Tab-separated table of N, CA and C in Angstrom:
chain	number	residue	atom	x	y	z
A	1	MET	N	0.612	5.301	13.649
A	1	MET	CA	0.072	6.042	13.211
A	1	MET	C	1.154	7.452	13.853
A	2	GLN	N	1.379	7.138	15.072
A	2	GLN	CA	3.035	7.291	16.072
A	2	GLN	C	3.802	8.096	15.311
A	3	ARG	N	4.281	7.346	13.990
A	3	ARG	CA	5.416	7.424	14.018
A	3	ARG	C	5.157	8.767	12.769
A	4	LEU	N	4.245	8.694	11.632
A	4	LEU	CA	4.075	10.013	10.879
A	4	LEU	C	3.472	11.318	11.298
A	5	LEU	N	2.999	11.599	12.756
A	5	LEU	CA	3.046	12.970	13.051
A	5	LEU	C	4.083	14.171	12.704
A	6	HIS	N	4.827	13.910	12.040
A	6	HIS	CA	5.441	14.536	11.726
A	6	HIS	C	5.568	15.327	10.199
A	7	ASN	N	5.057	14.233	9.569
A	7	ASN	CA	4.933	13.946	8.273
A	7	ASN	C	3.619	13.974	7.512
A	8	GLN	N	2.600	15.622	7.735
A	8	GLN	CA	1.057	14.855	7.606
A	8	GLN	C	1.176	14.549	6.338
A	9	VAL	N	1.885	15.161	5.190
A	9	VAL	CA	1.441	14.448	3.665
A	9	VAL	C	1.894	12.726	3.833
A	10	ALA	N	2.109	12.004	4.611
A	10	ALA	CA	2.181	10.682	4.943
A	10	ALA	C	0.940	10.240	5.793
A	11	LYS	N	0.827	10.930	6.727
A	11	LYS	CA	-0.451	10.818	7.415
A	11	LYS	C	-1.131	10.847	6.880
A	12	GLY	N	-1.609	12.239	5.871
A	12	GLY	CA	-2.734	12.061	5.155
A	12	GLY	C	-2.895	11.438	4.145
A	13	ALA	N	-1.641	10.448	3.358
A	13	ALA	CA	-2.027	9.860	2.660
A	13	ALA	C	-2.944	7.798	3.320
A	14	VAL	N	-2.324	7.955	4.480
A	14	VAL	CA	-2.953	6.278	5.705
A	14	VAL	C	-5.016	7.154	5.603
A	15	ASP	N	-5.172	8.638	6.054
A	15	ASP	CA	-5.731	8.851	6.412
A	15	ASP	C	-7.502	8.557	4.907
A	16	GLN	N	-6.257	8.738	3.795
A	16	GLN	CA	-7.051	9.086	2.689
A	16	GLN	C	-7.491	7.469	2.471
A	17	LEU	N	-6.230	6.722	1.876
A	17	LEU	CA	-6.715	4.906	2.433
A	17	LEU	C	-7.768	4.532	3.023
A	18	LEU	N	-7.693	5.151	4.479
A	18	LEU	CA	-8.653	4.132	5.455
A	18	LEU	C	-9.987	4.751	4.926
A	19	ALA	N	-10.063	5.933	4.197
A	19	ALA	CA	-11.399	6.807	3.812
A	19	ALA	C	-11.820	6.376	2.452
A	20	HIS	N	-10.795	5.903	1.218
A	20	HIS	CA	-11.424	5.367	0.556
A	20	HIS	C	-11.516	3.412	0.671
A	21	TYR	N	-11.251	3.394	1.412
A	21	TYR	CA	-11.938	1.936	1.437
A	21	TYR	C	-12.998	0.932	2.821
A	22	ALA	N	-13.264	2.355	3.281
A	22	ALA	CA	-13.689	2.027	4.941
A	22	ALA	C	-15.381	1.806	4.256
A	23	GLY	N	-15.907	0.851	4.859
A	23	GLY	CA	-17.686	0.404	4.753
A	23	GLY	C	-17.445	-0.287	3.160
A	24	LYS	N	-16.718	-0.630	2.322
A	24	LYS	CA	-16.347	-1.467	1.070
A	24	LYS	C	-16.826	-2.994	1.311
A	25	ALA	N	-17.019	-3.645	0.668
A	25	ALA	CA	-17.729	-4.563	0.986
A	25	ALA	C	-16.755	-5.813	0.685
A	26	GLY	N	-16.745	-6.673	2.259
A	26	GLY	CA	-15.443	-7.685	1.464
A	26	GLY	C	-14.112	-6.829	1.917
A	27	ILE	N	-14.017	-5.727	2.153
A	27	ILE	CA	-12.742	-5.196	2.458
A	27	ILE	C	-12.340	-4.972	3.947
A	28	THR	N	-11.504	-5.077	4.415
A	28	THR	CA	-10.692	-4.908	5.896
A	28	THR	C	-9.393	-4.683	6.079
A	29	ILE	N	-9.217	-3.353	6.629
A	29	ILE	CA	-8.486	-2.293	7.727
A	29	ILE	C	-7.954	-2.612	8.263
A	30	HIS	N	-6.574	-3.305	8.341
A	30	HIS	CA	-6.180	-3.624	9.989
A	30	HIS	C	-4.414	-3.149	10.029
A	31	PHE	N	-4.396	-3.178	11.211
A	31	PHE	CA	-2.685	-3.233	11.761
A	31	PHE	C	-2.889	-4.233	12.871
A	32	THR	N	-1.441	-4.574	12.263
A	32	THR	CA	-0.126	-4.791	13.157
A	32	THR	C	-0.055	-4.177	13.697
A	33	GLU	N	0.100	-4.790	15.601
A	33	GLU	CA	0.521	-4.718	17.144
A	33	GLU	C	1.623	-4.946	16.696
A	34	THR	N	2.493	-4.399	15.819
A	34	THR	CA	4.124	-4.793	15.936
A	34	THR	C	4.908	-3.401	16.068
A	35	ASP	N	6.102	-3.465	16.262
A	35	ASP	CA	6.593	-1.520	16.793
A	35	ASP	C	6.460	-1.134	15.003
A	36	THR	N	6.911	-2.138	14.400
A	36	THR	CA	6.295	-1.318	12.688
A	36	THR	C	5.123	-1.241	12.438
A	37	GLY	N	4.177	-1.384	13.172
A	37	GLY	CA	2.676	-0.921	12.832
A	37	GLY	C	2.255	-1.208	11.425
A	38	THR	N	2.169	-2.009	10.522
A	38	THR	CA	2.196	-2.752	9.000
A	38	THR	C	0.178	-1.982	9.055
A	39	LEU	N	-0.503	-2.059	7.644
A	39	LEU	CA	-1.100	-1.414	7.874
A	39	LEU	C	-1.215	-2.424	6.523
A	40	LEU	N	-2.509	-3.441	6.658
A	40	LEU	CA	-2.935	-4.266	6.114
A	40	LEU	C	-4.504	-4.198	5.510
A	41	ILE	N	-4.432	-4.438	4.229
A	41	ILE	CA	-5.798	-5.138	3.090
A	41	ILE	C	-6.088	-5.828	3.371
A	42	ARG	N	-7.161	-6.751	3.681
A	42	ARG	CA	-7.758	-8.145	3.541
A	42	ARG	C	-9.100	-8.002	2.429
A	43	VAL	N	-8.792	-9.130	1.714
A	43	VAL	CA	-10.288	-8.727	0.218
A	43	VAL	C	-10.534	-10.502	0.525
A	44	ALA	N	-12.105	-10.490	1.030
A	44	ALA	CA	-12.847	-11.850	1.296
A	44	ALA	C	-13.437	-11.774	-0.525
A	45	ASN	N	-13.046	-13.125	-0.683
A	45	ASN	CA	-13.380	-13.542	-2.522
A	45	ASN	C	-14.442	-14.992	-2.043
A	46	PRO	N	-15.686	-15.225	-1.824
A	46	PRO	CA	-16.228	-16.009	-1.631
A	46	PRO	C	-16.115	-16.941	-2.711
A	47	GLY	N	-16.171	-16.101	-4.208
A	47	GLY	CA	-16.442	-17.677	-4.878
A	47	GLY	C	-14.931	-18.336	-5.362
A	48	ALA	N	-13.798	-17.952	-4.613
A	48	ALA	CA	-13.001	-18.256	-4.379
A	48	ALA	C	-12.510	-20.162	-4.474
A	49	SER	N	-12.466	-20.837	-5.399
A	49	SER	CA	-11.403	-22.140	-5.201
A	49	SER	C	-10.601	-21.486	-3.957
A	50	GLY	N	-10.346	-22.985	-2.494
A	50	GLY	CA	-9.525	-22.544	-1.363
A	50	GLY	C	-10.103	-20.857	-0.876
A	51	ARG	N	-9.305	-20.326	-0.815
A	51	ARG	CA	-8.907	-19.517	0.022
A	51	ARG	C	-9.775	-18.162	0.073
A	52	ALA	N	-10.134	-18.201	1.831
A	52	ALA	CA	-11.765	-16.855	0.669
A	52	ALA	C	-11.383	-15.551	1.449
A	53	SER	N	-10.550	-15.029	1.495
A	53	SER	CA	-9.667	-14.091	1.927
A	53	SER	C	-8.541	-14.233	1.735
A	54	ARG	N	-7.678	-13.390	2.120
A	54	ARG	CA	-6.217	-13.241	1.944
A	54	ARG	C	-6.431	-11.877	1.677
A	55	ASN	N	-4.179	-10.880	2.606
A	55	ASN	CA	-4.170	-9.665	2.171
A	55	ASN	C	-3.304	-10.231	1.150
A	56	LEU	N	-4.030	-8.813	0.296
A	56	LEU	CA	-3.639	-8.430	-0.469
A	56	LEU	C	-2.727	-7.331	-0.838
A	57	PHE	N	-2.115	-6.294	0.333
A	57	PHE	CA	-1.705	-5.410	0.268
A	57	PHE	C	-0.725	-5.146	1.729
A	58	SER	N	-0.150	-4.516	1.526
A	58	SER	CA	0.867	-3.988	3.094
A	58	SER	C	1.756	-3.238	3.285
A	59	MET	N	1.353	-1.802	3.857
A	59	MET	CA	2.070	-0.853	3.927
A	59	MET	C	2.623	-0.326	5.560
A	60	THR	N	3.955	-0.317	5.403
A	60	THR	CA	4.972	0.135	6.432
A	60	THR	C	5.886	1.247	6.348
A	61	TRP	N	5.764	2.475	7.459
A	61	TRP	CA	6.796	3.158	7.173
A	61	TRP	C	8.521	3.162	7.216
A	62	ARG	N	9.081	3.219	6.168
A	62	ARG	CA	10.203	3.821	6.690
A	62	ARG	C	11.102	5.112	6.848
A	63	PRO	N	11.357	6.015	7.884
A	63	PRO	CA	12.031	6.847	7.910
A	63	PRO	C	13.043	7.132	7.223
A	64	ARG	N	14.262	6.072	7.105
A	64	ARG	CA	14.802	6.039	6.982
A	64	ARG	C	14.594	6.576	5.070
A	65	HIS	N	13.950	5.653	4.755
A	65	HIS	CA	13.169	6.253	3.153
A	65	HIS	C	12.800	7.703	3.272
A	66	ASP	N	11.741	8.105	4.050
A	66	ASP	CA	10.888	9.044	4.410
A	66	ASP	C	9.726	8.549	3.010
A	67	ALA	N	9.136	7.675	3.470
A	67	ALA	CA	8.505	6.752	2.227
A	67	ALA	C	7.997	5.298	2.727
A	68	PHE	N	6.663	5.038	2.489
A	68	PHE	CA	6.424	3.893	3.155
A	68	PHE	C	6.820	2.219	1.579
A	69	ARG	N	6.961	1.042	2.526
A	69	ARG	CA	7.140	0.097	1.546
A	69	ARG	C	5.993	-0.807	1.303
A	70	CYS	N	6.401	-0.629	0.564
A	70	CYS	CA	4.575	-1.579	-0.166
A	70	CYS	C	4.264	-2.515	-0.967
A	71	ARG	N	4.085	-3.645	-0.242
A	71	ARG	CA	3.444	-5.248	-1.278
A	71	ARG	C	1.977	-5.090	-1.695
A	72	LEU	N	2.278	-5.662	-2.345
A	72	LEU	CA	0.763	-6.000	-3.503
A	72	LEU	C	1.047	-7.435	-4.287
A	73	TYR	N	-0.199	-7.710	-4.156
A	73	TYR	CA	-0.654	-8.853	-4.860
A	73	TYR	C	-0.377	-8.962	-5.844
A	74	ALA	N	-0.476	-8.787	-6.983
A	74	ALA	CA	-0.054	-9.151	-8.106
A	74	ALA	C	-0.356	-7.602	-9.147
A	75	LEU	N	0.367	-7.116	-10.246
A	75	LEU	CA	-0.295	-6.367	-10.960
A	75	LEU	C	0.533	-7.018	-12.203
A	76	GLN	N	-0.576	-6.464	-13.099
A	76	GLN	CA	-0.644	-6.504	-14.491
A	76	GLN	C	0.676	-5.444	-15.299
A	77	PRO	N	1.093	-5.905	-16.193
A	77	PRO	CA	1.957	-5.449	-17.014
A	77	PRO	C	1.338	-4.271	-17.164
A	78	GLY	N	1.969	-2.913	-17.494
A	78	GLY	CA	0.961	-1.377	-17.651
A	78	GLY	C	1.681	-0.598	-16.664
A	79	PHE	N	1.658	-1.006	-15.366
A	79	PHE	CA	1.774	-0.319	-14.108
A	79	PHE	C	3.380	0.267	-14.335
A	80	VAL	N	3.888	1.658	-14.242
A	80	VAL	CA	4.891	2.006	-14.845
A	80	VAL	C	5.447	2.164	-12.879
A	81	ASP	N	6.881	2.163	-12.890
A	81	ASP	CA	7.408	2.144	-12.045
A	81	ASP	C	8.292	3.560	-12.231
A	82	GLY	N	8.097	4.878	-11.456
A	82	GLY	CA	8.567	5.707	-10.958
A	82	GLY	C	7.945	6.389	-11.442
A	83	THR	N	6.431	7.121	-11.307
A	83	THR	CA	5.096	7.833	-11.157
A	83	THR	C	4.747	7.620	-9.978
A	84	GLY	N	3.619	9.081	-9.959
A	84	GLY	CA	3.299	8.983	-8.760
A	84	GLY	C	4.068	8.700	-7.813
A	85	GLY	N	4.906	9.136	-6.959
A	85	GLY	CA	5.804	8.337	-5.767
A	85	GLY	C	5.565	7.262	-5.620
A	86	VAL	N	5.755	6.276	-6.264
A	86	VAL	CA	5.792	4.605	-6.624
A	86	VAL	C	7.185	4.519	-7.084
A	87	ARG	N	8.554	3.672	-6.273
A	87	ARG	CA	9.130	3.577	-7.172
A	87	ARG	C	9.535	2.036	-6.342
A	88	GLY	N	11.202	1.784	-7.677
A	88	GLY	CA	11.406	0.444	-6.814
A	88	GLY	C	10.656	-0.739	-7.185
A	89	MET	N	9.817	-0.690	-7.794
A	89	MET	CA	9.204	-1.402	-8.153
A	89	MET	C	9.599	-2.867	-8.311
A	90	ARG	N	9.525	-3.793	-7.608
A	90	ARG	CA	10.498	-5.345	-8.165
A	90	ARG	C	9.550	-6.726	-7.713
A	91	VAL	N	9.728	-7.413	-8.276
A	91	VAL	CA	8.893	-8.456	-8.176
A	91	VAL	C	9.489	-9.853	-6.091
A	92	VAL	N	9.097	-10.198	-5.578
A	92	VAL	CA	10.008	-10.177	-4.106
A	92	VAL	C	9.047	-12.245	-4.156
A	93	ASN	N	10.014	-12.922	-3.788
A	93	ASN	CA	9.267	-14.330	-3.126
A	93	ASN	C	9.131	-14.004	-1.690
A	94	ASP	N	7.357	-13.204	-2.724
A	94	ASP	CA	6.367	-13.692	-1.121
A	94	ASP	C	5.387	-13.674	-1.010
A	95	PRO	N	4.662	-13.883	-0.868
A	95	PRO	CA	2.649	-13.372	-1.064
A	95	PRO	C	2.610	-12.773	-1.539
A	96	LEU	N	2.912	-11.549	-1.188
A	96	LEU	CA	2.598	-10.180	-1.525
A	96	LEU	C	3.557	-10.896	-2.844
A	97	LYS	N	3.484	-10.740	-3.860
A	97	LYS	CA	4.453	-10.700	-5.122
A	97	LYS	C	5.088	-9.128	-5.607
A	98	HIS	N	4.833	-8.290	-5.290
A	98	HIS	CA	5.931	-6.938	-5.830
A	98	HIS	C	5.569	-6.429	-4.712
A	99	GLU	N	6.977	-5.311	-4.284
A	99	GLU	CA	7.457	-4.092	-3.493
A	99	GLU	C	7.918	-3.100	-4.013
A	100	CYS	N	7.605	-1.793	-3.735
A	100	CYS	CA	7.844	-0.950	-3.697
A	100	CYS	C	7.716	-0.126	-2.521
A	101	LEU	N	8.565	1.420	-2.713
A	101	LEU	CA	8.364	2.587	-1.575
A	101	LEU	C	7.156	2.778	-2.544
A	102	PHE	N	6.046	3.552	-1.511
A	102	PHE	CA	5.824	4.872	-2.253
A	102	PHE	C	5.826	6.327	-0.596
A	103	ASP	N	5.803	7.430	-2.024
A	103	ASP	CA	6.379	8.784	-1.310
A	103	ASP	C	5.381	9.450	-1.596
A	104	PRO	N	4.284	9.682	-0.619
A	104	PRO	CA	3.140	10.379	-0.853
A	104	PRO	C	3.528	12.111	-1.568
A	105	GLY	N	4.745	12.251	-0.788
A	105	GLY	CA	4.751	13.406	-1.581
A	105	GLY	C	5.759	13.839	-2.395
A	106	GLN	N	5.833	12.714	-2.877
A	106	GLN	CA	7.170	12.720	-4.191
A	106	GLN	C	6.217	13.226	-5.517
A	107	GLY	N	6.481	13.884	-6.351
A	107	GLY	CA	6.601	14.380	-7.337
A	107	GLY	C	6.441	15.243	-8.733
A	108	GLY	N	8.245	15.356	-8.339
A	108	GLY	CA	8.729	16.395	-8.511
A	108	GLY	C	8.167	18.017	-9.478
A	109	ALA	N	7.853	18.150	-9.646
A	109	ALA	CA	7.363	19.839	-10.054
A	109	ALA	C	6.616	19.848	-8.644
A	110	ASP	N	5.981	19.214	-8.419
A	110	ASP	CA	4.331	19.134	-7.066
A	110	ASP	C	4.807	18.644	-5.692
A	111	ARG	N	6.363	18.231	-5.225
A	111	ARG	CA	6.965	17.910	-4.427
A	111	ARG	C	6.140	18.608	-3.399
A	112	GLY	N	5.478	17.943	-2.777
A	112	GLY	CA	4.339	17.920	-0.815
A	112	GLY	C	3.280	17.760	-1.585
A	113	LYS	N	2.957	17.538	-3.039
A	113	LYS	CA	1.525	17.641	-2.591
A	113	LYS	C	1.459	15.881	-2.842
A	114	ASP	N	0.116	15.967	-2.418
A	114	ASP	CA	-0.246	14.119	-2.125
A	114	ASP	C	-1.160	13.615	-3.802
A	115	ASN	N	-0.040	12.597	-3.385
A	115	ASN	CA	-0.264	11.496	-5.030
A	115	ASN	C	-0.599	10.466	-4.763
A	116	THR	N	-1.917	10.135	-3.352
A	116	THR	CA	-1.859	8.946	-2.820
A	116	THR	C	-2.985	8.019	-3.727
A	117	ASP	N	-3.369	9.079	-4.769
A	117	ASP	CA	-4.635	8.439	-5.535
A	117	ASP	C	-3.788	7.452	-6.635
A	118	HIS	N	-2.484	7.471	-7.180
A	118	HIS	CA	-1.335	6.936	-8.137
A	118	HIS	C	-1.323	5.143	-7.094
A	119	LEU	N	-1.655	5.186	-5.818
A	119	LEU	CA	-1.306	4.766	-5.059
A	119	LEU	C	-2.913	2.719	-4.725
A	120	LEU	N	-3.864	4.260	-4.614
A	120	LEU	CA	-4.726	3.605	-4.528
A	120	LEU	C	-5.106	2.926	-6.283
A	121	LYS	N	-5.318	3.616	-7.337
A	121	LYS	CA	-4.953	2.633	-8.923
A	121	LYS	C	-4.415	1.537	-8.707
A	122	LEU	N	-3.295	1.367	-7.737
A	122	LEU	CA	-2.149	0.116	-7.627
A	122	LEU	C	-2.893	-1.154	-6.938
A	123	ILE	N	-3.689	-0.646	-5.522
A	123	ILE	CA	-4.495	-0.905	-4.942
A	123	ILE	C	-5.259	-1.913	-5.469
A	124	ASP	N	-6.382	-0.972	-6.424
A	124	ASP	CA	-7.900	-1.518	-6.948
A	124	ASP	C	-7.379	-2.081	-7.742
A	125	HIS	N	-5.979	-2.223	-8.874
A	125	HIS	CA	-5.357	-3.285	-9.536
A	125	HIS	C	-5.145	-4.390	-8.796
A	126	ALA	N	-4.665	-4.391	-7.661
A	126	ALA	CA	-4.388	-5.665	-7.478
A	126	ALA	C	-5.655	-6.626	-6.647
A	127	ILE	N	-5.906	-5.669	-5.917
A	127	ILE	CA	-7.390	-6.439	-5.923
A	127	ILE	C	-8.819	-6.889	-6.647
A	128	GLY	N	-8.570	-6.392	-7.737
A	128	GLY	CA	-9.133	-6.785	-8.913
A	128	GLY	C	-8.328	-7.966	-9.366
A	129	SER	N	-7.537	-7.797	-9.387
A	129	SER	CA	-6.475	-9.272	-10.629
A	129	SER	C	-6.650	-10.532	-9.771
A	130	TRP	N	-7.312	-10.323	-7.954
A	130	TRP	CA	-6.944	-11.167	-7.243
A	130	TRP	C	-8.944	-11.870	-7.427
A	131	LYS	N	-9.662	-11.277	-7.210
A	131	LYS	CA	-10.926	-11.148	-7.420
A	131	LYS	C	-11.154	-12.176	-8.936
């Protein structure tokens, strides 16, 4: 959060994400204790065979890009890259299978307008694809 003090839109996006998932059963948000301070969302799935919980989302601030690098578990076709501040969506060789950049203040004519709701839809979809 220290890295975001200069960017109120980015700080607001993290605050909105924390508020959205606070108190939701089976969802835990935590930060890594590293220099990058990655935010992780871990989801419980007690009905699953094998792993009962796993990280389904990670988000790290990238000052050079003035955006977050996000990794998500799995997305179904139909989630389009380039809208709502999400760009560069690609499949990666990682347990979190999709990676993109998220600029919380990007939005064409609405530059500076918070568009975190689009990211929340992506995260919710990734959670739903695992459960």
